[in-house]
Amino acid sequence: MQIKVMEEEATNSNIIRSNANWWKQLSTLTKRSFLNMNRDLGYYWLRAIFYLLTGITIGTLFFHIGTGNSSIMARGKCVSFVYGFMISMSCGGLPFFIVELKV
C-alpha cells in the first residue's frame, strides 16, 4: 500500500505543468524557430536564393510564349517542372526540420 502511494507521488511530481497560455507558447516557439532558421544558412537562405533564381529563369523562358495550341502544352510542361522543383526543394529541408524537432 505504501509503495503504491509513493509511486503515485513520484509520478505526479515528475509532471511539470506550464502556466503559460497557448498563445504565449506559440509565440515563443515561433520566435525560436525563426531564430534557428535565420542562423542556419542551408535551411532558409540558400533555399530562398534557389527559389528566386528558378523564378527568374522560368519567367524569362516563358515570357512571350503566345496563346496557340503549342503554347498551352509549353505552359503545362512549365507548371509540371515548377511543381517538381518545389517538391524537391521541400524535401531538402527535412533534415533541418528533424534536427529542430530534437531541440
mmCIF file of C-alpha atoms in Angstrom:
data_model
loop_
_atom_site.group_PDB
_atom_site.id
_atom_site.type_symbol
_atom_site.label_atom_id
_atom_site.label_comp_id
_atom_site.label_asym_id
_atom_site.label_seq_id
_atom_site.Cartn_x
_atom_site.Cartn_y
_atom_site.Cartn_z
ATOM 1 C CA MET A 1 0.000 0.000 0.000
ATOM 2 C CA GLN A 2 2.757 2.414 0.937
ATOM 3 C CA ILE A 3 4.738 1.554 -2.184
ATOM 4 C CA LYS A 4 1.742 2.294 -4.394
ATOM 5 C CA VAL A 5 1.242 5.708 -2.762
ATOM 6 C CA MET A 6 4.938 6.517 -3.113
ATOM 7 C CA GLU A 7 4.900 5.522 -6.802
ATOM 8 C CA GLU A 8 1.877 7.750 -7.448
ATOM 9 C CA GLU A 9 3.565 10.682 -5.702
ATOM 10 C CA ALA A 10 6.744 10.146 -7.724
ATOM 11 C CA THR A 11 4.747 10.006 -10.938
ATOM 12 C CA ASN A 12 2.790 13.142 -10.070
ATOM 13 C CA SER A 13 5.939 15.053 -9.099
ATOM 14 C CA ASN A 14 7.559 14.308 -12.477
ATOM 15 C CA ILE A 15 4.710 16.003 -14.361
ATOM 16 C CA ILE A 16 5.556 19.662 -14.922
ATOM 17 C CA ARG A 17 2.676 21.929 -15.817
ATOM 18 C CA SER A 18 3.175 25.115 -17.753
ATOM 19 C CA ASN A 19 1.365 28.232 -16.622
ATOM 20 C CA ALA A 20 1.752 29.934 -19.993
ATOM 21 C CA ASN A 21 -1.305 30.109 -22.184
ATOM 22 C CA TRP A 22 -1.469 28.681 -25.696
ATOM 23 C CA TRP A 23 -0.673 31.972 -27.477
ATOM 24 C CA LYS A 24 2.411 32.609 -25.331
ATOM 25 C CA GLN A 25 3.742 29.125 -26.065
ATOM 26 C CA LEU A 26 3.038 29.575 -29.774
ATOM 27 C CA SER A 27 4.797 32.940 -29.942
ATOM 28 C CA THR A 28 7.824 31.684 -28.000
ATOM 29 C CA LEU A 29 8.233 28.589 -30.169
ATOM 30 C CA THR A 30 7.741 30.625 -33.353
ATOM 31 C CA LYS A 31 10.439 33.106 -32.306
ATOM 32 C CA ARG A 32 12.829 30.262 -31.526
ATOM 33 C CA SER A 33 12.103 28.606 -34.857
ATOM 34 C CA PHE A 34 12.682 31.818 -36.846
ATOM 35 C CA LEU A 35 15.903 32.479 -34.927
ATOM 36 C CA ASN A 36 17.107 28.965 -35.708
ATOM 37 C CA MET A 37 16.167 29.325 -39.391
ATOM 38 C CA ASN A 38 17.999 32.642 -39.707
ATOM 39 C CA ARG A 39 21.147 31.167 -38.169
ATOM 40 C CA ASP A 40 21.176 28.112 -40.417
ATOM 41 C CA LEU A 41 22.366 29.013 -43.906
ATOM 42 C CA GLY A 42 21.147 25.866 -45.653
ATOM 43 C CA TYR A 43 17.703 25.861 -44.113
ATOM 44 C CA TYR A 44 16.442 29.249 -45.166
ATOM 45 C CA TRP A 45 18.779 31.445 -47.166
ATOM 46 C CA LEU A 46 20.095 29.018 -49.766
ATOM 47 C CA ARG A 47 16.616 27.720 -50.488
ATOM 48 C CA ALA A 48 15.313 31.289 -50.853
ATOM 49 C CA ILE A 49 18.095 32.042 -53.345
ATOM 50 C CA PHE A 50 17.299 28.862 -55.315
ATOM 51 C CA TYR A 51 13.607 29.786 -55.451
ATOM 52 C CA LEU A 52 14.430 33.301 -56.626
ATOM 53 C CA LEU A 53 16.799 32.097 -59.341
ATOM 54 C CA THR A 54 14.313 29.470 -60.515
ATOM 55 C CA GLY A 55 11.537 32.056 -60.688
ATOM 56 C CA ILE A 56 13.668 34.422 -62.738
ATOM 57 C CA THR A 57 14.765 31.619 -65.074
ATOM 58 C CA ILE A 58 11.251 30.324 -65.667
ATOM 59 C CA GLY A 59 9.933 33.857 -66.098
ATOM 60 C CA THR A 60 12.465 34.666 -68.804
ATOM 61 C CA LEU A 61 11.953 31.353 -70.616
ATOM 62 C CA PHE A 62 8.177 31.675 -70.791
ATOM 63 C CA PHE A 63 7.789 35.461 -71.121
ATOM 64 C CA HIS A 64 6.339 35.801 -74.648
ATOM 65 C CA ILE A 65 5.002 32.296 -75.130
ATOM 66 C CA GLY A 66 1.807 33.091 -77.032
ATOM 67 C CA THR A 67 -1.723 31.673 -76.949
ATOM 68 C CA GLY A 68 -1.654 28.861 -79.529
ATOM 69 C CA ASN A 69 -2.020 25.115 -79.001
ATOM 70 C CA SER A 70 1.722 24.562 -78.702
ATOM 71 C CA SER A 71 1.981 27.312 -76.092
ATOM 72 C CA ILE A 72 -0.669 25.593 -73.967
ATOM 73 C CA MET A 73 1.480 22.447 -73.959
ATOM 74 C CA ALA A 74 4.531 24.538 -73.077
ATOM 75 C CA ARG A 75 2.674 26.091 -70.142
ATOM 76 C CA GLY A 76 1.646 22.633 -68.921
ATOM 77 C CA LYS A 77 5.249 21.461 -69.075
ATOM 78 C CA CYS A 78 6.351 24.579 -67.227
ATOM 79 C CA VAL A 79 3.812 24.019 -64.458
ATOM 80 C CA SER A 80 4.911 20.382 -64.150
ATOM 81 C CA PHE A 81 8.529 21.455 -63.852
ATOM 82 C CA VAL A 82 7.708 24.064 -61.203
ATOM 83 C CA TYR A 83 5.709 21.544 -59.147
ATOM 84 C CA GLY A 84 8.522 19.005 -59.342
ATOM 85 C CA PHE A 85 11.091 21.600 -58.355
ATOM 86 C CA MET A 86 9.039 22.797 -55.389
ATOM 87 C CA ILE A 87 8.590 19.235 -54.148
ATOM 88 C CA SER A 88 12.301 18.501 -54.449
ATOM 89 C CA MET A 89 13.205 21.715 -52.615
ATOM 90 C CA SER A 90 10.774 20.975 -49.792
ATOM 91 C CA CYS A 91 12.285 17.506 -49.348
ATOM 92 C CA GLY A 92 15.683 19.151 -48.974
ATOM 93 C CA GLY A 93 14.514 20.892 -45.803
ATOM 94 C CA LEU A 94 13.559 17.696 -43.978
ATOM 95 C CA PRO A 95 16.959 17.042 -42.340
ATOM 96 C CA PHE A 96 16.968 20.543 -40.848
ATOM 97 C CA PHE A 97 13.399 20.090 -39.646
ATOM 98 C CA ILE A 98 14.265 16.802 -37.922
ATOM 99 C CA VAL A 99 17.200 18.458 -36.141
ATOM 100 C CA GLU A 100 14.875 21.232 -34.975
ATOM 101 C CA LEU A 101 12.374 18.697 -33.608
ATOM 102 C CA LYS A 102 15.056 17.186 -31.375
ATOM 103 C CA VAL A 103 15.542 20.533 -29.619
#
